[in-house]
Amino acid sequence: MPARKEILEAAGREVTVSNPDKVFFPTTGHTKLDLVRYYLAVAPGALRGIAGRPMALKRFVNGAEGEFFFQKRAPASRPEWIETVELSFPSGRTAEEVVIRDAAQLVWIVNLGCIDLNPHPVRADDLDHPDELRVDLDPVPGIEWPQIRDVAMVTQEVLETFGLAGWPKTSGSRGMHVYARIERSWTFPEVRRAALAVAREVERRAPDLATSRWWKEERHGVFLDYNQNAKDRTVASQYSVRPTPDARVSTPLRWDEVPECDPDAFTIDTVPTRFADMGDPSEGIDEAAGSLEALLELAAQHEAAGFGDAPWPPQYAKQEGEPARVQPSKRRRGTPQKEGVVPPPAPGKRTGPTGRRRTKAPLIEIARAETEAEAMQGFERWKARHPEVAAALKPADVMIDPMRGRSTAWYRIRVNLRNVPEDARPPQEALEVDYDPWEGKDVEAWREEERRRKDRGNDR
């Protein structure tokens, strides 16, 4: 019996939704069709965030709790009314990416399994000059929501001081985003340089709340991820549903809502009503493009004061003036001898908290889990067994690492015992949650597929 299909009308076109009854959010029971209808209900707002922009397709073909993959190249089999544009990547390769402009095209990509929407900060008619500066507020583990809101308010002040209008939204995950539309007069490196200046200025104004430090071991509070403005980085756009158990939504806010907002309140069920009742708080963002001149002047002042460039993501070529890409605890200090140790693996495991890398930090591994929630449950059990150790830990001592491969996705929790007296540090114990992402998979077949991908030049 053939699978059921649903035909919807959007933007004057008929669009087919395959397997409409497939459950995409097991916790809430929402189906693929529910997801499509949500995006139709908020289409004007969702399109405001993605229209005319090339988009990487982040596909959850088995729903929010299944594995996902990024597809940069537009599917070869697509309607003639799906627009594409050719992008070049830092690797030198190119790909035709999808460009969405109307609700019919939006329904088409959601039908492919795109739960959230991930556009580039450029328009298809000018791929070299971003029209958006993105401030990503990323809290370190243990930081509570009120501190994130406070940092967002400081970010607004900084942007206004330097001539830009900030437009806030929840990320739909743990943090917040603040966007600023800019004139299309600057390159990606210049926009990133301005974003770094914003991060450093927010840190200067709120040193106890925020940080611009790239290395996790140096962070505290809320990290302002300036590297989200590097070329080829994408961020979940406004009104994106996120792959969380409660189908949370990245929701635009008015600034007067930020001090009291609760991210749990914005879901696939509540946001359409909010949108119908109050409209889109981001309406007007496209008419608010500003200049980066003042921020670039601030960046020049930082550089004159001795603050050079900050680290880039590891997949980017080494940049002129960039500091060493070695985390501070591993840097050699004028000695040829190797420092630190390779922490031992947990019983029954072949690799430990740092793989084969040395570190001077006293690290232990707590959990490897399929989901972040399962990893955190294991961490809570570990804390219950070691209450005095848990009490000595600082938020930055707990590292929750999303581990992503082409066909694997899992979470690891590690703990830095630097704030625990040496004689009170627990040894590396068996993992609280011991998930093997390769269990039941044909590793050799995966490696063969990897070789084929490379041969096809499939750049993600």
Short mmCIF file of C-alpha atoms in Angstrom, two decimals:
data_model
loop_
_atom_site.label_atom_id
_atom_site.label_comp_id
_atom_site.label_asym_id
_atom_site.label_seq_id
_atom_site.Cartn_x
_atom_site.Cartn_y
_atom_site.Cartn_z
CA MET A 1 0.00 0.00 0.00
CA PRO A 2 1.56 3.31 -1.04
CA ALA A 3 2.43 5.81 1.68
CA ARG A 4 -0.16 8.53 2.22
CA LYS A 5 0.51 12.00 0.83
CA GLU A 6 -1.02 15.38 1.58
CA ILE A 7 -1.28 18.13 -1.02
CA LEU A 8 -1.29 21.68 0.32
CA GLU A 9 -1.65 25.00 -1.44
CA ALA A 10 0.92 27.67 -0.67
CA ALA A 11 1.89 30.81 -2.58
CA GLY A 12 -0.37 29.77 -5.45
CA ARG A 13 1.25 26.34 -5.86
CA GLU A 14 0.30 22.82 -4.89
CA VAL A 15 3.02 21.22 -2.76
CA THR A 16 3.08 17.55 -1.79
CA VAL A 17 3.87 16.52 1.78
CA SER A 18 5.01 12.90 1.88
CA ASN A 19 4.39 10.75 4.99
CA PRO A 20 2.45 13.59 6.67
CA ASP A 21 1.57 11.43 9.68
CA LYS A 22 5.17 10.56 10.49
CA VAL A 23 5.87 11.59 14.10
CA PHE A 24 8.70 14.13 14.16
CA PHE A 25 8.54 14.97 17.88
CA PRO A 26 7.90 11.78 19.89
CA THR A 27 7.56 13.60 23.24
CA THR A 28 4.79 15.92 22.05
CA GLY A 29 3.43 13.74 19.25
CA HIS A 30 3.75 16.41 16.56
CA THR A 31 3.91 15.04 13.03
CA LYS A 32 5.57 16.25 9.87
CA LEU A 33 2.26 17.77 8.77
CA ASP A 34 2.02 19.62 12.10
CA LEU A 35 5.47 21.06 11.40
CA VAL A 36 4.46 22.14 7.89
CA ARG A 37 1.27 23.78 9.15
CA TYR A 38 3.25 25.61 11.84
CA TYR A 39 5.55 27.13 9.21
CA LEU A 40 2.57 28.16 7.08
CA ALA A 41 1.05 29.90 10.12
CA VAL A 42 4.19 32.00 10.70
CA ALA A 43 5.38 32.14 7.08
CA PRO A 44 5.70 35.96 6.81
CA GLY A 45 7.98 36.01 9.86
CA ALA A 46 9.95 32.91 8.91
CA LEU A 47 10.49 34.23 5.40
CA ARG A 48 11.72 37.54 6.80
CA GLY A 49 14.67 35.61 8.22
CA ILE A 50 15.49 33.47 5.18
CA ALA A 51 14.08 35.08 2.02
CA GLY A 52 16.61 35.51 -0.75
CA ARG A 53 19.39 33.81 1.23
CA PRO A 54 21.23 30.62 0.29
CA MET A 55 20.46 27.93 2.81
CA ALA A 56 22.16 24.78 4.07
CA LEU A 57 19.54 22.04 4.45
CA LYS A 58 19.76 20.47 7.90
CA ARG A 59 17.72 17.32 7.38
CA PHE A 60 16.14 15.19 10.13
CA VAL A 61 14.62 12.51 7.95
CA ASN A 62 13.69 10.44 11.03
CA GLY A 63 12.45 13.31 13.15
CA ALA A 64 13.90 15.44 15.92
CA GLU A 65 15.34 12.54 17.91
CA GLY A 66 16.97 10.90 14.90
CA GLU A 67 20.34 11.67 13.37
CA PHE A 68 20.61 14.65 11.04
CA PHE A 69 22.90 15.65 8.22
CA PHE A 70 23.73 18.93 6.49
CA GLN A 71 23.12 19.00 2.75
CA LYS A 72 24.70 21.99 1.11
CA ARG A 73 24.01 20.92 -2.46
CA ALA A 74 20.43 21.34 -3.61
CA PRO A 75 18.77 17.98 -4.37
CA ALA A 76 19.12 17.06 -8.02
CA SER A 77 15.45 16.11 -8.13
CA ARG A 78 13.58 19.32 -7.36
CA PRO A 79 10.75 21.37 -8.85
CA GLU A 80 11.70 23.88 -11.51
CA TRP A 81 10.42 26.64 -9.23
CA ILE A 82 13.12 25.98 -6.60
CA GLU A 83 15.83 28.63 -6.97
CA THR A 84 19.53 27.94 -6.35
CA VAL A 85 22.75 29.93 -6.29
CA GLU A 86 26.37 28.77 -6.43
CA LEU A 87 28.41 29.30 -3.27
CA SER A 88 32.15 28.81 -2.80
CA PHE A 89 33.50 27.43 0.48
CA PRO A 90 36.79 28.00 2.35
CA SER A 91 37.98 24.67 0.91
CA GLY A 92 37.74 26.13 -2.60
CA ARG A 93 34.85 23.86 -3.60
CA THR A 94 31.48 25.11 -4.77
CA ALA A 95 27.88 24.00 -4.44
CA GLU A 96 24.44 25.03 -5.66
CA GLU A 97 22.44 25.90 -2.53
CA VAL A 98 18.70 26.37 -2.25
CA VAL A 99 17.28 29.91 -2.04
CA ILE A 100 13.81 30.30 -0.52
CA ARG A 101 11.53 33.23 -1.32
CA ASP A 102 7.93 32.11 -0.73
CA ALA A 103 5.76 29.81 1.36
CA ALA A 104 5.59 27.06 -1.29
CA GLN A 105 9.36 26.74 -1.35
CA LEU A 106 9.36 26.80 2.47
CA VAL A 107 6.92 23.86 2.59
CA TRP A 108 9.08 21.98 0.07
CA ILE A 109 12.23 22.11 2.24
CA VAL A 110 10.30 21.26 5.43
CA ASN A 111 9.00 18.19 3.61
CA LEU A 112 12.64 17.15 3.13
CA GLY A 113 12.98 16.94 6.91
CA CYS A 114 14.29 20.44 7.63
CA ILE A 115 13.08 21.14 11.17
CA ASP A 116 15.05 24.34 11.65
CA LEU A 117 16.15 26.81 8.97
CA ASN A 118 19.82 27.68 8.50
CA PRO A 119 20.42 30.57 6.06
CA HIS A 120 23.69 32.33 5.32
CA PRO A 121 24.01 36.03 6.30
CA VAL A 122 24.12 37.12 2.64
CA ARG A 123 21.61 37.58 -0.16
CA ALA A 124 21.78 35.53 -3.32
CA ASP A 125 22.51 38.61 -5.45
CA ASP A 126 25.69 39.48 -3.50
CA LEU A 127 27.41 36.54 -1.83
CA ASP A 128 30.54 38.44 -0.79
CA HIS A 129 29.00 41.14 1.40
CA PRO A 130 26.87 40.11 4.40
CA ASP A 131 23.84 42.22 5.30
CA GLU A 132 23.65 40.86 8.84
CA LEU A 133 25.90 40.90 11.89
CA ARG A 134 25.01 38.06 14.24
CA VAL A 135 25.66 38.09 17.99
CA ASP A 136 25.33 34.56 19.38
CA LEU A 137 25.04 34.43 23.18
CA ASP A 138 26.22 30.97 24.20
CA PRO A 139 26.18 30.23 27.96
CA VAL A 140 28.78 27.94 29.53
CA PRO A 141 27.26 24.98 31.42
CA GLY A 142 25.59 26.00 34.64
CA ILE A 143 24.71 29.56 33.62
CA GLU A 144 21.06 30.34 34.24
CA TRP A 145 18.67 32.13 31.88
CA PRO A 146 18.53 35.47 33.80
CA GLN A 147 22.26 36.01 33.15
CA ILE A 148 21.76 35.41 29.43
CA ARG A 149 19.00 38.03 29.39
CA ASP A 150 21.28 40.48 31.21
CA VAL A 151 24.03 39.99 28.64
CA ALA A 152 21.49 40.50 25.83
CA MET A 153 20.58 43.89 27.32
CA VAL A 154 24.25 44.89 27.48
CA THR A 155 24.60 43.78 23.85
CA GLN A 156 21.74 46.09 22.89
CA GLU A 157 23.50 48.99 24.60
CA VAL A 158 26.76 48.27 22.78
CA LEU A 159 25.11 48.00 19.37
CA GLU A 160 23.21 51.25 19.91
CA THR A 161 26.36 53.00 21.10
CA PHE A 162 28.04 52.12 17.81
CA GLY A 163 25.12 53.00 15.55
CA LEU A 164 23.33 49.68 15.02
CA ALA A 165 19.83 48.49 15.91
CA GLY A 166 19.77 45.09 17.60
CA TRP A 167 16.92 42.64 17.07
CA PRO A 168 16.73 39.94 19.78
CA LYS A 169 15.37 36.42 19.61
CA THR A 170 15.60 33.29 21.67
CA SER A 171 17.83 30.67 20.07
CA GLY A 172 15.31 27.93 20.80
CA SER A 173 18.11 26.11 22.57
CA ARG A 174 20.17 27.39 25.54
CA GLY A 175 21.01 30.93 24.47
CA MET A 176 19.88 34.04 22.65
CA HIS A 177 20.70 35.74 19.36
CA VAL A 178 20.86 39.44 18.58
CA TYR A 179 20.92 40.37 14.89
CA ALA A 180 21.81 43.72 13.36
CA ARG A 181 21.12 44.47 9.71
CA ILE A 182 24.07 46.21 8.05
CA GLU A 183 24.75 47.89 4.74
CA ARG A 184 26.27 45.55 2.18
CA SER A 185 29.61 47.32 2.09
CA TRP A 186 31.89 44.99 4.06
CA THR A 187 33.41 41.56 3.54
CA PHE A 188 33.07 38.52 5.81
CA PRO A 189 36.42 39.16 7.56
CA GLU A 190 35.41 42.76 8.24
CA VAL A 191 32.02 41.74 9.66
CA ARG A 192 33.70 39.13 11.87
CA ARG A 193 36.19 41.77 13.04
CA ALA A 194 33.28 44.03 14.00
CA ALA A 195 31.56 41.15 15.82
CA LEU A 196 34.76 40.50 17.78
CA ALA A 197 34.81 44.18 18.76
CA VAL A 198 31.21 43.84 20.01
CA ALA A 199 32.14 40.77 22.05
CA ARG A 200 35.13 42.50 23.65
CA GLU A 201 33.13 45.63 24.43
CA VAL A 202 30.31 43.63 26.05
CA GLU A 203 32.94 41.79 28.08
CA ARG A 204 34.49 45.13 29.13
CA ARG A 205 31.12 46.47 30.28
CA ALA A 206 30.02 43.26 32.02
CA PRO A 207 33.22 41.35 32.91
CA ASP A 208 31.51 39.14 35.48
CA LEU A 209 28.71 38.14 33.11
CA ALA A 210 30.22 37.76 29.64
CA THR A 211 33.34 36.63 27.83
CA SER A 212 34.88 36.87 24.37
CA ARG A 213 37.36 34.03 25.06
CA TRP A 214 37.35 31.33 22.40
CA TRP A 215 38.86 28.46 24.41
CA LYS A 216 36.35 26.67 26.64
CA GLU A 217 38.80 26.40 29.52
CA GLU A 218 39.03 30.22 29.65
CA ARG A 219 35.33 30.97 29.36
CA HIS A 220 32.94 32.03 32.06
CA GLY A 221 29.37 33.28 32.01
CA VAL A 222 28.00 33.89 28.53
CA PHE A 223 30.30 33.53 25.53
CA LEU A 224 29.71 35.90 22.60
CA ASP A 225 30.56 33.69 19.64
CA TYR A 226 32.03 36.17 17.15
CA ASN A 227 33.01 33.29 14.82
CA GLN A 228 29.39 32.83 13.81
CA ASN A 229 30.17 35.69 11.42
CA ALA A 230 32.89 33.79 9.58
CA LYS A 231 32.05 32.79 6.02
CA ASP A 232 30.06 29.56 5.62
CA ARG A 233 28.66 29.64 9.17
CA THR A 234 24.90 29.43 9.56
CA VAL A 235 22.59 30.02 12.53
CA ALA A 236 19.02 28.84 13.07
CA SER A 237 16.86 31.71 11.86
CA GLN A 238 13.82 33.34 13.40
CA TYR A 239 10.73 31.17 13.85
CA SER A 240 12.82 28.03 13.37
CA VAL A 241 11.49 25.07 15.28
CA ARG A 242 14.39 23.42 17.08
CA PRO A 243 14.89 19.65 17.45
CA THR A 244 14.12 19.70 21.18
CA PRO A 245 11.66 17.37 22.95
CA ASP A 246 9.17 20.22 23.41
CA ALA A 247 9.53 21.53 19.81
CA ARG A 248 10.80 24.89 21.02
CA VAL A 249 10.95 27.85 18.63
CA SER A 250 13.63 30.49 18.03
CA THR A 251 11.33 33.44 18.64
CA PRO A 252 11.82 37.17 17.90
CA LEU A 253 11.18 39.46 20.87
CA ARG A 254 10.62 43.12 21.56
CA TRP A 255 13.36 44.55 23.75
CA ASP A 256 10.87 45.28 26.52
CA GLU A 257 10.07 41.55 26.63
CA VAL A 258 13.68 40.43 27.08
CA PRO A 259 14.11 41.13 30.84
CA GLU A 260 11.22 38.81 31.75
CA CYS A 261 11.03 36.38 28.81
CA ASP A 262 10.93 32.61 29.33
CA PRO A 263 12.24 30.51 26.42
CA ASP A 264 10.11 27.54 27.52
CA ALA A 265 7.02 29.56 26.60
CA PHE A 266 7.79 29.60 22.87
CA THR A 267 6.89 26.32 21.17
CA ILE A 268 5.32 24.98 18.01
CA ASP A 269 1.95 25.22 19.77
CA THR A 270 2.19 28.71 21.28
CA VAL A 271 4.09 30.76 18.70
CA PRO A 272 1.41 30.72 15.94
CA THR A 273 -1.09 32.26 18.39
CA ARG A 274 1.48 34.82 19.51
CA PHE A 275 2.22 35.65 15.86
CA ALA A 276 -1.48 36.06 15.05
CA ASP A 277 -2.11 38.23 18.11
CA MET A 278 0.90 40.57 18.08
CA GLY A 279 2.50 40.17 14.66
CA ASP A 280 6.22 39.82 14.12
CA PRO A 281 8.48 41.81 16.48
CA SER A 282 11.18 41.71 13.82
CA GLU A 283 9.05 43.60 11.30
CA GLY A 284 11.12 46.56 10.19
CA ILE A 285 14.49 44.82 10.51
CA ASP A 286 15.17 45.03 6.76
CA GLU A 287 14.71 48.81 6.84
CA ALA A 288 17.18 49.24 9.72
CA ALA A 289 20.50 48.58 7.96
CA GLY A 290 23.36 50.45 9.61
CA SER A 291 27.07 51.09 9.19
CA LEU A 292 30.01 49.14 10.63
CA GLU A 293 32.37 52.11 10.54
CA ALA A 294 32.12 52.86 14.26
CA LEU A 295 32.65 49.23 15.26
CA LEU A 296 35.62 48.88 12.93
CA GLU A 297 37.11 51.99 14.52
CA LEU A 298 36.63 50.31 17.89
CA ALA A 299 38.37 47.21 16.53
CA ALA A 300 41.30 49.39 15.43
CA GLN A 301 41.50 50.84 18.96
CA HIS A 302 41.57 47.32 20.38
CA GLU A 303 44.38 46.36 18.03
CA ALA A 304 46.36 49.51 18.87
CA ALA A 305 46.02 48.58 22.54
CA GLY A 306 47.54 45.17 21.87
CA PHE A 307 44.41 43.07 21.29
CA GLY A 308 45.04 41.24 18.04
CA ASP A 309 42.84 38.83 16.20
CA ALA A 310 41.15 35.99 18.11
CA PRO A 311 41.17 32.31 17.11
CA TRP A 312 39.20 31.16 14.09
CA PRO A 313 37.32 27.84 13.85
CA PRO A 314 39.69 24.93 13.14
CA GLN A 315 38.45 24.23 9.60
CA TYR A 316 39.52 27.70 8.40
CA ALA A 317 42.94 28.47 6.98
CA LYS A 318 45.35 30.16 9.38
CA GLN A 319 44.74 33.91 9.22
CA GLU A 320 47.31 36.68 9.27
CA GLY A 321 47.69 37.99 12.82
CA GLU A 322 45.72 35.11 14.33
CA PRO A 323 47.14 33.74 17.61
CA ALA A 324 48.26 30.14 17.92
CA ARG A 325 45.43 27.63 17.68
CA VAL A 326 46.52 25.79 20.80
CA GLN A 327 44.43 25.96 23.93
CA PRO A 328 46.26 27.80 26.69
CA SER A 329 46.80 24.79 28.97
CA LYS A 330 48.66 22.99 26.17
CA ARG A 331 50.96 25.78 25.02
CA ARG A 332 54.66 25.17 25.47
CA ARG A 333 56.47 27.72 27.53
CA GLY A 334 59.96 27.75 26.04
CA THR A 335 60.69 24.09 26.74
CA PRO A 336 60.98 21.29 24.19
CA GLN A 337 59.60 18.71 26.61
CA LYS A 338 55.99 17.64 26.32
CA GLU A 339 53.83 18.90 29.15
CA GLY A 340 50.89 17.26 30.84
CA VAL A 341 49.63 13.70 30.59
CA VAL A 342 47.15 11.71 28.55
CA PRO A 343 44.27 11.05 30.99
CA PRO A 344 43.40 7.36 31.36
CA PRO A 345 40.25 6.03 29.71
CA ALA A 346 37.28 4.80 31.66
CA PRO A 347 37.26 1.07 32.40
CA GLY A 348 36.45 -0.84 29.24
CA LYS A 349 37.09 2.13 26.91
CA ARG A 350 40.00 2.58 24.51
CA THR A 351 40.13 6.38 24.64
CA GLY A 352 39.92 8.81 27.52
CA PRO A 353 38.72 12.40 28.05
CA THR A 354 41.22 13.85 25.55
CA GLY A 355 41.78 10.93 23.20
CA ARG A 356 45.53 10.72 22.65
CA ARG A 357 46.17 14.38 23.45
CA ARG A 358 48.10 15.55 26.49
CA THR A 359 46.67 18.02 28.95
CA LYS A 360 47.72 19.62 32.21
CA ALA A 361 44.09 19.82 33.35
CA PRO A 362 42.89 17.02 35.67
CA LEU A 363 40.10 15.76 33.44
CA ILE A 364 37.79 12.79 33.89
CA GLU A 365 34.99 11.59 31.65
CA ILE A 366 31.50 11.06 33.05
CA ALA A 367 29.21 10.00 30.23
CA ARG A 368 28.83 9.24 26.54
CA ALA A 369 25.17 9.36 25.61
CA GLU A 370 22.92 9.44 22.57
CA THR A 371 21.16 12.59 23.83
CA GLU A 372 22.17 15.53 25.98
CA ALA A 373 19.35 14.72 28.40
CA GLU A 374 20.67 11.19 28.96
CA ALA A 375 24.20 12.53 29.44
CA MET A 376 22.96 15.03 32.04
CA GLN A 377 21.05 12.30 33.89
CA GLY A 378 24.30 10.37 34.17
CA PHE A 379 26.09 13.49 35.40
CA GLU A 380 23.45 14.00 38.09
CA ARG A 381 24.02 10.42 39.29
CA TRP A 382 27.77 11.05 39.41
CA LYS A 383 27.24 14.25 41.44
CA ALA A 384 25.02 12.37 43.89
CA ARG A 385 27.87 9.92 44.50
CA HIS A 386 30.44 12.71 44.87
CA PRO A 387 28.55 15.60 46.54
CA GLU A 388 31.63 17.32 47.98
CA VAL A 389 33.40 17.22 44.63
CA ALA A 390 30.28 18.50 42.84
CA ALA A 391 30.05 21.41 45.26
CA ALA A 392 33.59 22.51 44.38
CA LEU A 393 32.98 22.59 40.63
CA LYS A 394 32.51 25.87 38.77
CA PRO A 395 30.19 26.10 35.71
CA ALA A 396 33.17 26.22 33.35
CA ASP A 397 34.54 22.98 34.87
CA VAL A 398 31.72 20.98 33.30
CA MET A 399 32.14 20.45 29.56
CA ILE A 400 29.19 19.17 27.54
CA ASP A 401 30.52 18.30 24.10
CA PRO A 402 28.19 17.61 21.14
CA MET A 403 30.07 15.01 19.08
CA ARG A 404 29.09 15.20 15.43
CA GLY A 405 30.17 13.10 12.51
CA ARG A 406 28.70 12.60 9.06
CA SER A 407 26.57 9.72 10.29
CA THR A 408 26.89 9.89 14.07
CA ALA A 409 25.68 12.27 16.76
CA TRP A 410 26.16 11.86 20.50
CA TYR A 411 27.10 13.79 23.65
CA ARG A 412 30.05 13.56 26.01
CA ILE A 413 30.40 15.06 29.48
CA ARG A 414 33.83 15.72 30.95
CA VAL A 415 34.77 17.35 34.25
CA ASN A 416 37.83 19.46 35.05
CA LEU A 417 38.81 18.82 38.68
CA ARG A 418 41.10 21.86 38.90
CA ASN A 419 39.00 23.40 41.71
CA VAL A 420 38.93 20.16 43.71
CA PRO A 421 41.79 19.55 46.19
CA GLU A 422 44.16 17.00 44.70
CA ASP A 423 43.70 14.50 47.52
CA ALA A 424 39.91 14.69 47.12
CA ARG A 425 39.76 14.14 43.36
CA PRO A 426 37.91 10.96 42.37
CA PRO A 427 39.61 8.62 39.89
CA GLN A 428 38.37 7.91 36.41
CA GLU A 429 35.43 5.55 36.94
CA ALA A 430 33.24 3.56 34.60
CA LEU A 431 31.06 5.85 32.53
CA GLU A 432 27.64 6.66 33.96
CA VAL A 433 26.20 6.36 30.47
CA ASP A 434 28.17 4.32 27.95
CA TYR A 435 26.72 4.89 24.50
CA ASP A 436 28.53 3.53 21.45
CA PRO A 437 27.51 5.46 18.30
CA TRP A 438 28.94 2.67 16.15
CA GLU A 439 27.00 -0.19 17.72
CA GLY A 440 25.02 -2.04 15.10
CA LYS A 441 26.64 -0.13 12.25
CA ASP A 442 28.83 -1.45 9.49
CA VAL A 443 32.00 0.57 10.03
CA GLU A 444 33.64 -0.67 6.84
CA ALA A 445 30.57 0.31 4.82
CA TRP A 446 30.67 3.73 6.43
CA ARG A 447 34.34 4.16 5.52
CA GLU A 448 33.61 3.14 1.95
CA GLU A 449 30.80 5.70 1.78
CA GLU A 450 33.21 8.34 3.15
CA ARG A 451 35.64 7.54 0.35
CA ARG A 452 32.85 7.86 -2.19
CA ARG A 453 31.81 11.23 -0.74
CA LYS A 454 35.34 12.53 -1.07
CA ASP A 455 35.55 11.25 -4.63
CA ARG A 456 32.36 13.15 -5.46
CA GLY A 457 33.72 16.25 -3.78
CA ASN A 458 30.71 16.36 -1.48
CA ASP A 459 31.54 19.40 0.64
CA ARG A 460 29.25 20.06 3.58
#
